[in-house]
PDB file of C-alpha atoms in Angstrom:
ATOM      1  CA  MET A   1      91.150 -11.892  17.315  1.00 47.00           C
ATOM      2  CA  SER A   2      92.230 -15.042  19.070  1.00 49.00           C
ATOM      3  CA  GLU A   3      89.333 -15.177  21.568  1.00 64.00           C
ATOM      4  CA  GLN A   4      85.759 -15.861  20.520  1.00 71.00           C
ATOM      5  CA  VAL A   5      83.301 -12.960  20.685  1.00 85.00           C
ATOM      6  CA  ASN A   6      80.041 -14.092  22.278  1.00 81.00           C
ATOM      7  CA  SER A   7      77.818 -11.454  20.716  1.00 78.00           C
ATOM      8  CA  SER A   8      75.869 -11.100  17.501  1.00 85.00           C
ATOM      9  CA  LEU A   9      76.094  -7.297  17.664  1.00 91.00           C
ATOM     10  CA  SER A  10      78.207  -5.466  15.113  1.00 93.00           C
ATOM     11  CA  PRO A  11      81.615  -4.144  16.275  1.00 94.00           C
ATOM     12  CA  PHE A  12      80.410  -0.526  16.022  1.00 96.00           C
ATOM     13  CA  VAL A  13      77.373  -1.208  18.217  1.00 96.00           C
ATOM     14  CA  ARG A  14      79.579  -2.969  20.764  1.00 97.00           C
ATOM     15  CA  VAL A  15      81.832   0.109  20.913  1.00 97.00           C
ATOM     16  CA  LEU A  16      78.841   2.367  21.564  1.00 97.00           C
ATOM     17  CA  LEU A  17      77.526   0.060  24.268  1.00 97.00           C
ATOM     18  CA  ALA A  18      81.006  -0.321  25.790  1.00 97.00           C
ATOM     19  CA  LEU A  19      81.122   3.449  26.134  1.00 97.00           C
ATOM     20  CA  LEU A  20      77.558   4.082  27.294  1.00 97.00           C
ATOM     21  CA  LEU A  21      76.611   1.107  29.480  1.00 97.00           C
ATOM     22  CA  PRO A  22      79.269   1.754  32.183  1.00 97.00           C
ATOM     23  CA  ILE A  23      78.139   5.398  32.340  1.00 96.00           C
ATOM     24  CA  ALA A  24      74.547   4.208  32.750  1.00 95.00           C
ATOM     25  CA  GLY A  25      75.767   1.777  35.415  1.00 94.00           C
ATOM     26  CA  ALA A  26      77.447   4.611  37.328  1.00 92.00           C
ATOM     27  CA  ILE A  27      74.271   6.699  37.251  1.00 90.00           C
ATOM     28  CA  LEU A  28      72.001   3.805  38.220  1.00 89.00           C
ATOM     29  CA  PHE A  29      74.265   2.569  41.019  1.00 83.00           C
ATOM     30  CA  SER A  30      74.559   6.057  42.472  1.00 80.00           C
ATOM     31  CA  LEU A  31      70.781   6.472  42.522  1.00 82.00           C
ATOM     32  CA  LEU A  32      70.085   3.030  43.989  1.00 76.00           C
ATOM     33  CA  ALA A  33      72.684   3.577  46.711  1.00 68.00           C
ATOM     34  CA  GLY A  34      71.250   6.957  47.638  1.00 62.00           C
ATOM     35  CA  GLY A  35      73.863   9.075  45.901  1.00 53.00           C
ATOM     36  CA  SER A  36      73.434  11.888  43.414  1.00 53.00           C
ATOM     37  CA  ILE A  37      74.283  12.344  39.757  1.00 51.00           C
ATOM     38  CA  THR A  38      77.093  14.855  39.224  1.00 52.00           C
ATOM     39  CA  LEU A  39      79.709  15.263  36.514  1.00 47.00           C
ATOM     40  CA  SER A  40      82.452  14.988  39.100  1.00 48.00           C
ATOM     41  CA  ALA A  41      81.557  13.607  42.521  1.00 46.00           C
ATOM     42  CA  GLU A  42      82.816  15.828  45.322  1.00 56.00           C
ATOM     43  CA  THR A  43      83.229  13.174  48.014  1.00 65.00           C
ATOM     44  CA  GLU A  44      85.089   9.892  48.173  1.00 67.00           C
ATOM     45  CA  ASN A  45      81.834   8.022  48.830  1.00 74.00           C
ATOM     46  CA  GLY A  46      80.219   9.630  45.796  1.00 76.00           C
ATOM     47  CA  ARG A  47      83.158   8.726  43.585  1.00 84.00           C
ATOM     48  CA  ALA A  48      83.203   5.178  44.945  1.00 88.00           C
ATOM     49  CA  LEU A  49      79.532   4.689  44.046  1.00 88.00           C
ATOM     50  CA  GLN A  50      80.097   5.855  40.489  1.00 91.00           C
ATOM     51  CA  PHE A  51      83.268   3.796  40.031  1.00 94.00           C
ATOM     52  CA  ALA A  52      81.427   0.751  41.387  1.00 93.00           C
ATOM     53  CA  GLY A  53      78.679   1.202  38.803  1.00 94.00           C
ATOM     54  CA  ILE A  54      81.270   1.539  36.042  1.00 96.00           C
ATOM     55  CA  GLY A  55      83.123  -1.545  37.238  1.00 96.00           C
ATOM     56  CA  LEU A  56      80.056  -3.758  37.602  1.00 95.00           C
ATOM     57  CA  ALA A  57      78.670  -2.846  34.183  1.00 96.00           C
ATOM     58  CA  SER A  58      82.074  -3.355  32.539  1.00 97.00           C
ATOM     59  CA  TRP A  59      82.563  -6.693  34.287  1.00 97.00           C
ATOM     60  CA  PHE A  60      79.255  -8.296  33.340  1.00 96.00           C
ATOM     61  CA  VAL A  61      79.132  -6.969  29.775  1.00 96.00           C
ATOM     62  CA  GLY A  62      82.796  -7.684  29.100  1.00 95.00           C
ATOM     63  CA  TRP A  63      82.718 -11.147  30.635  1.00 94.00           C
ATOM     64  CA  ARG A  64      79.654 -12.002  28.539  1.00 94.00           C
ATOM     65  CA  TRP A  65      81.164 -10.751  25.271  1.00 96.00           C
ATOM     66  CA  TYR A  66      84.864 -11.580  25.557  1.00 95.00           C
ATOM     67  CA  GLY A  67      85.596 -13.699  28.619  1.00 93.00           C
ATOM     68  CA  LEU A  68      88.243 -12.885  31.212  1.00 91.00           C
ATOM     69  CA  LYS A  69      91.294 -13.316  28.982  1.00 91.00           C
ATOM     70  CA  GLY A  70      89.653 -11.371  26.194  1.00 92.00           C
ATOM     71  CA  LEU A  71      89.197  -8.477  28.616  1.00 94.00           C
ATOM     72  CA  GLY A  72      92.906  -8.457  29.442  1.00 95.00           C
ATOM     73  CA  LEU A  73      92.743 -10.268  32.788  1.00 95.00           C
ATOM     74  CA  ARG A  74      95.864 -12.345  32.196  1.00 94.00           C
ATOM     75  CA  GLY A  75      98.468 -13.347  34.730  1.00 93.00           C
ATOM     76  CA  GLY A  76     101.874 -14.927  34.277  1.00 95.00           C
ATOM     77  CA  ARG A  77     104.248 -13.312  31.802  1.00 95.00           C
ATOM     78  CA  PRO A  78     101.773 -10.603  30.651  1.00 95.00           C
ATOM     79  CA  LEU A  79     101.332  -9.564  34.284  1.00 96.00           C
ATOM     80  CA  THR A  80     105.043  -9.337  35.053  1.00 96.00           C
ATOM     81  CA  ALA A  81     105.799  -7.552  31.771  1.00 96.00           C
ATOM     82  CA  GLY A  82     103.029  -5.035  32.474  1.00 97.00           C
ATOM     83  CA  ILE A  83     104.388  -4.393  35.966  1.00 97.00           C
ATOM     84  CA  GLY A  84     107.847  -3.813  34.539  1.00 96.00           C
ATOM     85  CA  PHE A  85     106.702  -1.281  31.931  1.00 96.00           C
ATOM     86  CA  ALA A  86     104.363   0.553  34.319  1.00 97.00           C
ATOM     87  CA  THR A  87     107.021   0.744  37.032  1.00 97.00           C
ATOM     88  CA  LEU A  88     109.200   2.850  34.714  1.00 96.00           C
ATOM     89  CA  ALA A  89     106.409   5.434  34.504  1.00 96.00           C
ATOM     90  CA  TRP A  90     105.863   5.240  38.271  1.00 97.00           C
ATOM     91  CA  LEU A  91     109.513   5.859  39.156  1.00 97.00           C
ATOM     92  CA  ALA A  92     109.781   8.712  36.653  1.00 96.00           C
ATOM     93  CA  PHE A  93     106.677  10.376  38.084  1.00 97.00           C
ATOM     94  CA  ILE A  94     107.843   9.988  41.682  1.00 96.00           C
ATOM     95  CA  LEU A  95     111.144  11.657  40.814  1.00 97.00           C
ATOM     96  CA  VAL A  96     109.423  14.575  39.069  1.00 96.00           C
ATOM     97  CA  ARG A  97     106.897  14.809  41.917  1.00 95.00           C
ATOM     98  CA  PHE A  98     109.691  15.034  44.506  1.00 93.00           C
ATOM     99  CA  VAL A  99     111.504  17.776  42.594  1.00 94.00           C
ATOM    100  CA  THR A 100     108.549  19.966  41.601  1.00 94.00           C
ATOM    101  CA  VAL A 101     105.959  19.788  44.416  1.00 92.00           C
ATOM    102  CA  GLU A 102     106.768  20.479  48.055  1.00 90.00           C
ATOM    103  CA  VAL A 103     106.409  17.511  50.397  1.00 89.00           C
ATOM    104  CA  ALA A 104     104.679  18.722  53.546  1.00 86.00           C
ATOM    105  CA  ALA A 105     104.932  15.394  55.401  1.00 82.00           C
ATOM    106  CA  TYR A 106     105.737  11.753  54.798  1.00 85.00           C
ATOM    107  CA  GLY A 107     102.821   9.476  55.490  1.00 77.00           C
ATOM    108  CA  SER A 108      99.196  10.443  56.073  1.00 65.00           C
ATOM    109  CA  GLY A 109      96.399   9.117  58.208  1.00 59.00           C
ATOM    110  CA  ASP A 110      94.225   6.187  57.161  1.00 69.00           C
ATOM    111  CA  GLY A 111      96.807   5.030  54.623  1.00 77.00           C
ATOM    112  CA  ALA A 112      95.539   1.437  54.306  1.00 84.00           C
ATOM    113  CA  ARG A 113      91.956   2.549  53.660  1.00 87.00           C
ATOM    114  CA  THR A 114      93.143   5.046  51.053  1.00 88.00           C
ATOM    115  CA  PHE A 115      95.233   2.429  49.250  1.00 92.00           C
ATOM    116  CA  ILE A 116      92.314  -0.029  49.137  1.00 93.00           C
ATOM    117  CA  TYR A 117      90.043   2.684  47.735  1.00 93.00           C
ATOM    118  CA  ILE A 118      92.562   3.586  45.010  1.00 94.00           C
ATOM    119  CA  LEU A 119      93.206  -0.069  44.116  1.00 96.00           C
ATOM    120  CA  LEU A 120      89.581  -1.212  43.945  1.00 95.00           C
ATOM    121  CA  PHE A 121      87.869   1.869  42.563  1.00 94.00           C
ATOM    122  CA  GLU A 122      90.231   4.282  40.827  1.00 94.00           C
ATOM    123  CA  ALA A 123      92.471   1.525  39.449  1.00 97.00           C
ATOM    124  CA  PHE A 124      90.420  -1.635  38.959  1.00 98.00           C
ATOM    125  CA  CYS A 125      87.049  -0.161  37.951  1.00 97.00           C
ATOM    126  CA  SER A 126      88.492   2.496  35.656  1.00 97.00           C
ATOM    127  CA  GLN A 127      90.973   0.157  33.959  1.00 98.00           C
ATOM    128  CA  LEU A 128      88.416  -2.622  33.590  1.00 98.00           C
ATOM    129  CA  TRP A 129      86.284  -0.169  31.620  1.00 98.00           C
ATOM    130  CA  ALA A 130      89.026   1.560  29.622  1.00 98.00           C
ATOM    131  CA  TYR A 131      91.503  -1.270  28.955  1.00 98.00           C
ATOM    132  CA  GLY A 132      89.142  -4.200  29.312  1.00 97.00           C
ATOM    133  CA  LEU A 133      85.711  -3.640  27.785  1.00 97.00           C
ATOM    134  CA  PHE A 134      86.350  -0.486  25.734  1.00 98.00           C
ATOM    135  CA  PHE A 135      89.815  -1.483  24.481  1.00 98.00           C
ATOM    136  CA  ARG A 136      88.628  -4.856  23.243  1.00 97.00           C
ATOM    137  CA  SER A 137      85.521  -3.414  21.580  1.00 97.00           C
ATOM    138  CA  VAL A 138      87.505  -0.754  19.700  1.00 98.00           C
ATOM    139  CA  ALA A 139      90.163  -3.326  18.756  1.00 96.00           C
ATOM    140  CA  ASP A 140      87.486  -5.436  17.045  1.00 95.00           C
ATOM    141  CA  TRP A 141      86.140  -2.376  15.241  1.00 96.00           C
ATOM    142  CA  ARG A 142      89.170  -0.280  14.239  1.00 95.00           C
ATOM    143  CA  GLY A 143      92.224  -2.291  15.249  1.00 95.00           C
ATOM    144  CA  PRO A 144      94.457  -2.707  18.314  1.00 96.00           C
ATOM    145  CA  LEU A 145      96.548   0.460  17.940  1.00 96.00           C
ATOM    146  CA  THR A 146      93.441   2.646  17.714  1.00 97.00           C
ATOM    147  CA  ALA A 147      92.143   0.805  20.775  1.00 97.00           C
ATOM    148  CA  ALA A 148      95.299   1.605  22.738  1.00 97.00           C
ATOM    149  CA  ILE A 149      95.072   5.332  21.984  1.00 98.00           C
ATOM    150  CA  SER A 150      91.304   5.704  22.434  1.00 98.00           C
ATOM    151  CA  SER A 151      91.232   3.702  25.668  1.00 98.00           C
ATOM    152  CA  GLY A 152      94.060   5.894  26.962  1.00 98.00           C
ATOM    153  CA  ILE A 153      92.035   9.018  26.177  1.00 98.00           C
ATOM    154  CA  LEU A 154      89.019   7.528  27.968  1.00 98.00           C
ATOM    155  CA  PHE A 155      91.146   6.699  31.012  1.00 98.00           C
ATOM    156  CA  GLY A 156      92.667  10.175  31.013  1.00 96.00           C
ATOM    157  CA  ALA A 157      89.276  11.899  30.858  1.00 95.00           C
ATOM    158  CA  LEU A 158      87.951   9.730  33.685  1.00 95.00           C
ATOM    159  CA  ALA A 159      91.042  10.423  35.798  1.00 94.00           C
ATOM    160  CA  PHE A 160      90.821  14.167  35.133  1.00 93.00           C
ATOM    161  CA  LEU A 161      87.214  14.255  36.345  1.00 89.00           C
ATOM    162  CA  PHE A 162      87.158  11.744  39.198  1.00 89.00           C
ATOM    163  CA  PHE A 163      90.577  10.776  40.562  1.00 90.00           C
ATOM    164  CA  GLN A 164      91.429  12.232  43.967  1.00 82.00           C
ATOM    165  CA  GLU A 165      94.864  13.285  42.690  1.00 85.00           C
ATOM    166  CA  SER A 166      93.316  15.585  40.059  1.00 79.00           C
ATOM    167  CA  TYR A 167      93.926  18.725  42.099  1.00 75.00           C
ATOM    168  CA  ALA A 168      93.560  21.357  39.389  1.00 69.00           C
ATOM    169  CA  SER A 169      91.284  21.832  36.403  1.00 68.00           C
ATOM    170  CA  MET A 170      93.938  23.065  34.007  1.00 79.00           C
ATOM    171  CA  ALA A 171      94.993  22.105  30.495  1.00 84.00           C
ATOM    172  CA  SER A 172      98.349  20.780  31.714  1.00 85.00           C
ATOM    173  CA  SER A 173      96.641  18.301  34.054  1.00 90.00           C
ATOM    174  CA  LEU A 174      94.375  17.024  31.282  1.00 92.00           C
ATOM    175  CA  LEU A 175      97.430  16.548  29.051  1.00 94.00           C
ATOM    176  CA  TYR A 176      99.171  14.644  31.842  1.00 95.00           C
ATOM    177  CA  PHE A 177      96.248  12.299  32.520  1.00 96.00           C
ATOM    178  CA  VAL A 178      95.733  11.542  28.830  1.00 97.00           C
ATOM    179  CA  ALA A 179      99.471  10.874  28.335  1.00 97.00           C
ATOM    180  CA  TRP A 180      99.395   8.593  31.400  1.00 98.00           C
ATOM    181  CA  GLY A 181      96.381   6.808  29.934  1.00 98.00           C
ATOM    182  CA  VAL A 182      98.039   6.272  26.558  1.00 98.00           C
ATOM    183  CA  VAL A 183     101.125   4.821  28.294  1.00 98.00           C
ATOM    184  CA  TYR A 184      98.877   2.244  29.956  1.00 98.00           C
ATOM    185  CA  GLY A 185      97.005   1.687  26.689  1.00 98.00           C
ATOM    186  CA  LEU A 186     100.249   0.792  24.926  1.00 97.00           C
ATOM    187  CA  ILE A 187     101.237  -1.487  27.798  1.00 98.00           C
ATOM    188  CA  ARG A 188      97.866  -3.224  27.421  1.00 97.00           C
ATOM    189  CA  LEU A 189      98.552  -3.539  23.687  1.00 97.00           C
ATOM    190  CA  ARG A 190     102.093  -4.845  24.097  1.00 96.00           C
ATOM    191  CA  THR A 191     101.390  -7.328  26.919  1.00 96.00           C
ATOM    192  CA  GLY A 192      97.731  -8.335  26.465  1.00 96.00           C
ATOM    193  CA  SER A 193      96.966  -7.574  30.117  1.00 97.00           C
ATOM    194  CA  PHE A 194      96.066  -4.541  32.215  1.00 97.00           C
ATOM    195  CA  LEU A 195      96.685  -6.204  35.581  1.00 97.00           C
ATOM    196  CA  GLY A 196     100.273  -4.967  35.838  1.00 97.00           C
ATOM    197  CA  PRO A 197      99.425  -1.287  35.239  1.00 97.00           C
ATOM    198  CA  LEU A 198      96.438  -1.675  37.576  1.00 97.00           C
ATOM    199  CA  ILE A 199      98.670  -2.651  40.496  1.00 97.00           C
ATOM    200  CA  VAL A 200     101.295  -0.030  39.708  1.00 98.00           C
ATOM    201  CA  GLN A 201      98.676   2.715  39.268  1.00 97.00           C
ATOM    202  CA  ALA A 202      97.481   2.174  42.825  1.00 96.00           C
ATOM    203  CA  LEU A 203     101.041   2.225  44.146  1.00 96.00           C
ATOM    204  CA  GLN A 204     101.910   5.330  42.125  1.00 96.00           C
ATOM    205  CA  SER A 205      98.920   7.339  43.318  1.00 95.00           C
ATOM    206  CA  TRP A 206      99.318   6.210  46.909  1.00 94.00           C
ATOM    207  CA  THR A 207     103.033   6.934  47.166  1.00 94.00           C
ATOM    208  CA  ALA A 208     102.940  10.219  45.242  1.00 93.00           C
ATOM    209  CA  TRP A 209     100.000  11.815  47.053  1.00 91.00           C
ATOM    210  CA  TYR A 210      99.627  10.050  50.427  1.00 90.00           C
ATOM    211  CA  VAL A 211     103.051   8.772  51.436  1.00 91.00           C
ATOM    212  CA  MET A 212     104.518  12.037  50.078  1.00 91.00           C
ATOM    213  CA  ALA A 213     101.734  14.278  51.372  1.00 86.00           C
ATOM    214  CA  PRO A 214     101.622  17.682  49.623  1.00 86.00           C
ATOM    215  CA  ALA A 215     101.082  21.042  51.269  1.00 84.00           C
ATOM    216  CA  ASP A 216      97.511  22.212  51.743  1.00 81.00           C
ATOM    217  CA  PRO A 217      96.632  24.105  49.611  1.00 83.00           C
ATOM    218  CA  ILE A 218      98.923  22.890  46.844  1.00 84.00           C
ATOM    219  CA  ASN A 219     100.797  25.549  44.918  1.00 87.00           C
ATOM    220  CA  THR A 220      99.236  25.667  41.440  1.00 86.00           C
ATOM    221  CA  THR A 221     102.519  26.687  39.817  1.00 89.00           C
ATOM    222  CA  GLU A 222     104.196  23.617  41.285  1.00 91.00           C
ATOM    223  CA  LEU A 223     101.319  21.464  40.021  1.00 90.00           C
ATOM    224  CA  GLN A 224     101.584  22.902  36.533  1.00 91.00           C
ATOM    225  CA  ASN A 225     105.311  22.166  36.449  1.00 92.00           C
ATOM    226  CA  LEU A 226     104.661  18.619  37.636  1.00 94.00           C
ATOM    227  CA  TYR A 227     102.007  17.961  35.004  1.00 94.00           C
ATOM    228  CA  LEU A 228     103.994  19.479  32.144  1.00 94.00           C
ATOM    229  CA  ILE A 229     107.294  17.753  32.929  1.00 96.00           C
ATOM    230  CA  SER A 230     105.564  14.436  33.591  1.00 96.00           C
ATOM    231  CA  SER A 231     103.701  14.735  30.283  1.00 96.00           C
ATOM    232  CA  VAL A 232     106.999  15.139  28.435  1.00 96.00           C
ATOM    233  CA  VAL A 233     108.435  12.101  30.232  1.00 97.00           C
ATOM    234  CA  TYR A 234     105.341  10.066  29.381  1.00 98.00           C
ATOM    235  CA  LEU A 235     105.543  11.117  25.726  1.00 97.00           C
ATOM    236  CA  ILE A 236     109.088   9.718  25.652  1.00 97.00           C
ATOM    237  CA  ILE A 237     107.832   6.458  27.198  1.00 97.00           C
ATOM    238  CA  ILE A 238     105.027   6.354  24.597  1.00 97.00           C
ATOM    239  CA  TRP A 239     107.610   6.744  21.850  1.00 97.00           C
ATOM    240  CA  ARG A 240     109.652   3.861  23.273  1.00 95.00           C
ATOM    241  CA  LEU A 241     106.592   1.619  23.718  1.00 95.00           C
ATOM    242  CA  TRP A 242     105.114   2.361  20.294  1.00 95.00           C
ATOM    243  CA  PRO A 243     104.802  -0.995  18.450  1.00 92.00           C
ATOM    244  CA  LYS A 244     107.006  -1.322  15.359  1.00 88.00           C
ATOM    245  CA  GLU A 245     104.994  -4.099  13.690  1.00 88.00           C
ATOM    246  CA  GLU A 246     101.749  -5.985  14.137  1.00 84.00           C
ATOM    247  CA  SER A 247     103.544  -8.956  15.705  1.00 85.00           C
ATOM    248  CA  ASP A 248     104.023  -6.715  18.775  1.00 83.00           C
ATOM    249  CA  TYR A 249     100.247  -6.632  19.375  1.00 90.00           C
ATOM    250  CA  ARG A 250      98.815  -8.701  22.231  1.00 90.00           C
ATOM    251  CA  VAL A 251      95.084  -8.082  22.185  1.00 89.00           C
TER     252      VAL A 251
END
């Protein structure tokens, strides 16, 4: 790895801590702020508390071990390349969303507050954990490609449980979120930064579910079609992004 690792811990121990410490941070932060411990918080405030704990733990541990660039907080060309790749997934999803799920109205109340919540909590805190701290720890232990896939699975599981756009607990939605996560994991691998996908994730969620407000309640058949078709599209993007040689890695 090009950046120095400021830790005497073995790579395997760092992976375990990278997985467990943000979870402990979410639990501790929720308790200190007067929240409750649940597998999937039912309110936006509850989710925000848990994301904040995840983000703070990932920030301090990751900054101590790897530094900002080592975590994937790179601007410049990595940022613009990441935005370009992630925008392809965003546009594809918006098109599938428009075709498969009925749009009840365009625009919803409190749009600015919703966008800030998605950007700071669902996007920044989750990606800092998955593609910052966890990605880099796994890359040191089992290599960058394994890090891209495993961090994508972590992101997908977190999204399935906590993101506001996870409207249905069905196998097709889990497949969609994991495929979405692996797309971002490969972008992190190919560019060396998660800042581009972070920005685009917030825009994608906001436009797909708040600018294009769905009917209430959402038709589960429409949701299943959306998740399945989007998963296929994301698998194609994964195939196109898959690195051909190690020189494509940007850890």
